[in-house]
Backbone as a chain_set.jsonl record, in Angstrom:
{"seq": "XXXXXXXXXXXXXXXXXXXXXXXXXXXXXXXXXXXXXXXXXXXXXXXXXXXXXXXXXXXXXXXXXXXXXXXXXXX", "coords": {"N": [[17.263, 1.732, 13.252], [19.593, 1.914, 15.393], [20.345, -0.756, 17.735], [18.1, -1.928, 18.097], [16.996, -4.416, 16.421], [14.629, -5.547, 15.577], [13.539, -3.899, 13.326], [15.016, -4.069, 11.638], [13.93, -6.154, 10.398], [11.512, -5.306, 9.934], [12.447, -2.851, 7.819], [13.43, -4.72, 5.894], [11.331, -6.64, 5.011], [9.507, -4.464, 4.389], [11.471, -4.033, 1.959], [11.34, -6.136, 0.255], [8.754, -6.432, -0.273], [8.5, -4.097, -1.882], [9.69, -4.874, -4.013], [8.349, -7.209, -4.956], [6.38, -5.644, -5.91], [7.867, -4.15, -8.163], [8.353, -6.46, -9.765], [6.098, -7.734, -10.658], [4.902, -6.09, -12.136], [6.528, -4.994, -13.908], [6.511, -7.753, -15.523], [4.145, -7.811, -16.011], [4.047, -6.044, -18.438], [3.217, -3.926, -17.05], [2.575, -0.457, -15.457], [4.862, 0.411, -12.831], [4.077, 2.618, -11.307], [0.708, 2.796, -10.774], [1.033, 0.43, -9.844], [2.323, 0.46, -6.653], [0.645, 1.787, -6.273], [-2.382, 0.893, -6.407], [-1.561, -0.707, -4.344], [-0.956, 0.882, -1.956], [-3.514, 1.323, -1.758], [-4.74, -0.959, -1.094], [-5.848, -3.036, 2.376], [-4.415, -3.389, 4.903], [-3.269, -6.556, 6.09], [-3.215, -6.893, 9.434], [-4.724, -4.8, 10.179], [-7.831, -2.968, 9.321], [-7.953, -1.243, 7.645], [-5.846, 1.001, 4.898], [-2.795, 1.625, 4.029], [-3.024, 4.311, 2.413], [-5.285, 5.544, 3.478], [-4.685, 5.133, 6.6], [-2.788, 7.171, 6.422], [-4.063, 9.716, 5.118], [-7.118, 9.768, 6.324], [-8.612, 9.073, 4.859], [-10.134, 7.064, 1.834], [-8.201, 6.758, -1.572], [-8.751, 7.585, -4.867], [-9.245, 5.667, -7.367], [-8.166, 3.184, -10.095], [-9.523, 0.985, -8.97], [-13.235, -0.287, -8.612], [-15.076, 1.604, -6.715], [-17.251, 2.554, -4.317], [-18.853, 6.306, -3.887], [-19.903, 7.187, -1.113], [-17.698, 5.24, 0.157], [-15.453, 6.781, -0.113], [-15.542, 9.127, 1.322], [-14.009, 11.159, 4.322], [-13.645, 9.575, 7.259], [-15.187, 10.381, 10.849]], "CA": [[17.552, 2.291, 14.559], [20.612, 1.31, 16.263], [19.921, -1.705, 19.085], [17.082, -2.087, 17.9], [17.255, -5.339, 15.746], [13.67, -5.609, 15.304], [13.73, -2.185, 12.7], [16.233, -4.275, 10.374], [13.398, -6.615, 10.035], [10.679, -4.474, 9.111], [12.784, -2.413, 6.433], [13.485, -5.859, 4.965], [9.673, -6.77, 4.699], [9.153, -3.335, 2.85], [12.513, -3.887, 0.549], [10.713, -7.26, -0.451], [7.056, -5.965, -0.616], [8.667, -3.352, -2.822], [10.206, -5.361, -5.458], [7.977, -7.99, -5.897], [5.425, -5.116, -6.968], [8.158, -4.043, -9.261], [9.088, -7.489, -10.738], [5.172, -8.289, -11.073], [4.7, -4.906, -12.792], [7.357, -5.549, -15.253], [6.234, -9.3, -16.438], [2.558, -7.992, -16.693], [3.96, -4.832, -19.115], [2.176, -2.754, -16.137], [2.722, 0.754, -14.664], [5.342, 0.85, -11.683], [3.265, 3.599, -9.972], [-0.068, 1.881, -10.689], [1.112, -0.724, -8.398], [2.448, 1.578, -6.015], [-1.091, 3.412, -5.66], [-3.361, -0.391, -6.087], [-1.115, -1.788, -3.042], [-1.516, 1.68, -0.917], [-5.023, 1.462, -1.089], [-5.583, -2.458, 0.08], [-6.176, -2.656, 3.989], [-3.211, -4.274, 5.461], [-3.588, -7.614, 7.115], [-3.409, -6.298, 10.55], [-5.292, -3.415, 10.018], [-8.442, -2.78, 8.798], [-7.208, 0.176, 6.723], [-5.23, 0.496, 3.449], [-1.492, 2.889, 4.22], [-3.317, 5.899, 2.306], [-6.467, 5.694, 4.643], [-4.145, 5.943, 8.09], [-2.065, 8.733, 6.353], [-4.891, 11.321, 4.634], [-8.107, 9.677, 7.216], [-10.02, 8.992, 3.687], [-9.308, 6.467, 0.893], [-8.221, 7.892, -2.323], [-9.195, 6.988, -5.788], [-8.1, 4.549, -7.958], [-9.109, 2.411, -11.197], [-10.101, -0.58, -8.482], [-14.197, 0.376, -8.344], [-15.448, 2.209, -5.241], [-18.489, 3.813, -3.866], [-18.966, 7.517, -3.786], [-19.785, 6.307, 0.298], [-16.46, 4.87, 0.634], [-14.649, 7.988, -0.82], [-15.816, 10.197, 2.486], [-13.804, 10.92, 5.599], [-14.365, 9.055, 8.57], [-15.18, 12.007, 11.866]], "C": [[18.582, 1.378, 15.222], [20.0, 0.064, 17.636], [18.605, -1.607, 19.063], [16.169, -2.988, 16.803], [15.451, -5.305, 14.747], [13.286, -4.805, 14.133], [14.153, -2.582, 11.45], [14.881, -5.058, 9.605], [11.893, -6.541, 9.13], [10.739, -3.781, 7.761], [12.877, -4.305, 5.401], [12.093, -6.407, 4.477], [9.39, -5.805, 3.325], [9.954, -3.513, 1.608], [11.455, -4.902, -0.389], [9.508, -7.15, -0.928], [7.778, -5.239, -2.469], [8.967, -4.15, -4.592], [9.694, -6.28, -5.672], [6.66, -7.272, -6.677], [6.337, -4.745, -7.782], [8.324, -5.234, -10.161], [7.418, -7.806, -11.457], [4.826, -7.248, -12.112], [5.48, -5.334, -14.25], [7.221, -6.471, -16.255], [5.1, -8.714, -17.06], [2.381, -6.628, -17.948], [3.472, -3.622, -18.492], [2.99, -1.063, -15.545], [3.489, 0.802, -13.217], [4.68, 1.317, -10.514], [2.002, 3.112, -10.456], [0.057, 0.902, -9.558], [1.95, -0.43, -7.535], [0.764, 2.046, -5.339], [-1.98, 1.643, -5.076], [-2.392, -0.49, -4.508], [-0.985, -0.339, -1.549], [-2.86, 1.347, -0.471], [-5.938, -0.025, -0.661], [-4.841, -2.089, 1.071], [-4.863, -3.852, 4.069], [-3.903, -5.589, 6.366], [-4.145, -7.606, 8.638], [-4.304, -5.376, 10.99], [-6.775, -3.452, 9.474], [-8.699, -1.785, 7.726], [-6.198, 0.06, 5.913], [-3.819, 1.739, 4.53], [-2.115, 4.06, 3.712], [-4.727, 6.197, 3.307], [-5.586, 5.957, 5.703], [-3.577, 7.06, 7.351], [-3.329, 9.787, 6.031], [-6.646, 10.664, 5.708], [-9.414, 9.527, 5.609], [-9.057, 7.705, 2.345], [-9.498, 7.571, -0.334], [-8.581, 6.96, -3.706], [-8.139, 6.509, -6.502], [-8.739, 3.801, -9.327], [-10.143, 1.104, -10.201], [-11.894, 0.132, -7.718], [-14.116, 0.337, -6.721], [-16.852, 2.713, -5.492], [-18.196, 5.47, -3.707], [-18.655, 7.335, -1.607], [-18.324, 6.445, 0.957], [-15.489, 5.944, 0.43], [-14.527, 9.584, 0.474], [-15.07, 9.73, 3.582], [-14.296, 10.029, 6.463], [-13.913, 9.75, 9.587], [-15.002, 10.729, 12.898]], "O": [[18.34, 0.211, 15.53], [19.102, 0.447, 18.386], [17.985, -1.19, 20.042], [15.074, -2.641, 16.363], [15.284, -5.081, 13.549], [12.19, -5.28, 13.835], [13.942, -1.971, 10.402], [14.646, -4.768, 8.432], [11.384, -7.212, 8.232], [9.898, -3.815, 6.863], [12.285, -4.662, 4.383], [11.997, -6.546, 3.258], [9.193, -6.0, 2.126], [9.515, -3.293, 0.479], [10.91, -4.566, -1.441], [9.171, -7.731, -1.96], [7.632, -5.644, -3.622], [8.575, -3.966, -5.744], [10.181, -6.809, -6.671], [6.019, -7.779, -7.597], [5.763, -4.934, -8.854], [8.438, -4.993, -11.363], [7.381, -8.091, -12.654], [4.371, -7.761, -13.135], [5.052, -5.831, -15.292], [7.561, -6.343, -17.431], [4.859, -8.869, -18.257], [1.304, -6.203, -18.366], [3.304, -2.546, -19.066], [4.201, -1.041, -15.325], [2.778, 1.242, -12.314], [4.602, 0.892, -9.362], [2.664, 2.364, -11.175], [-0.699, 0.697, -8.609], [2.739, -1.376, -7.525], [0.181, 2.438, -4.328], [-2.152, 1.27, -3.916], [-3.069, -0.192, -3.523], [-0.941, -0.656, -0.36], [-3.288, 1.149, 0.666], [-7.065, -0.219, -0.205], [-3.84, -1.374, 1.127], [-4.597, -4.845, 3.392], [-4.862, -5.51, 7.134], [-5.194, -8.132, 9.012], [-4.588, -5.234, 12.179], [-6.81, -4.565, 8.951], [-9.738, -1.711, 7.07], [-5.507, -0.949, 6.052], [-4.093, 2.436, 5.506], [-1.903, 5.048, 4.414], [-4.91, 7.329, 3.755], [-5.557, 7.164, 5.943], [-4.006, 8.13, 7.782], [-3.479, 10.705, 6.837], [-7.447, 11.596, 5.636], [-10.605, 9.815, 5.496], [-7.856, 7.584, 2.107], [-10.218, 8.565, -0.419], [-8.674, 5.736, -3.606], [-6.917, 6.656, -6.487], [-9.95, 3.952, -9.49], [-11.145, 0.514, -10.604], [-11.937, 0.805, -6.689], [-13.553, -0.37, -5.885], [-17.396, 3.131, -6.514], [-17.055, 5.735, -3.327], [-17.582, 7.365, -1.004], [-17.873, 7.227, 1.794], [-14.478, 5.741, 1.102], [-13.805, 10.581, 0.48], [-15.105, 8.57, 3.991], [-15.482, 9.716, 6.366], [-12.707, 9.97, 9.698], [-14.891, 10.924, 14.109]]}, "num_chains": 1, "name": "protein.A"}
């Protein structure tokens, strides 16, 4: 966003998030989108919630075990 410096700093966060799940992916022979999905569904620092929990209001499945429980909306 134009004049809005703060914006530059955020995309740069994500560029860097992004590629050190690709570079770690790569060394460990791993799945791209695998680590993609694992790093949606941990809760952000800030947050108590993973990025696919605020977007769909439910976590979604994954190889990393879960509860049946944890797998339900929250009303």
């Amino acid at each position: 966003i134009p004049g809005y410096p703060r914006s530059k700093g955020i995309a740069q966060s994500a560029v860097k998030i992004v590629n050190m799940l690709l570079k770690r992916a790569y060394e460990s022979n791993g799945e791209p989108l695998m680590a993609f999905l694992n790093y949606c569904n941990m809760p952000l620092q800030h947050m108590n919630a993973s990025p696919a929990q605020l977007l769909m209001g439910r976590r979604t499945r994954t190889l990393v075990p879960t509860t049946a429980k944890q797998l339900q909306p929250r009303i």
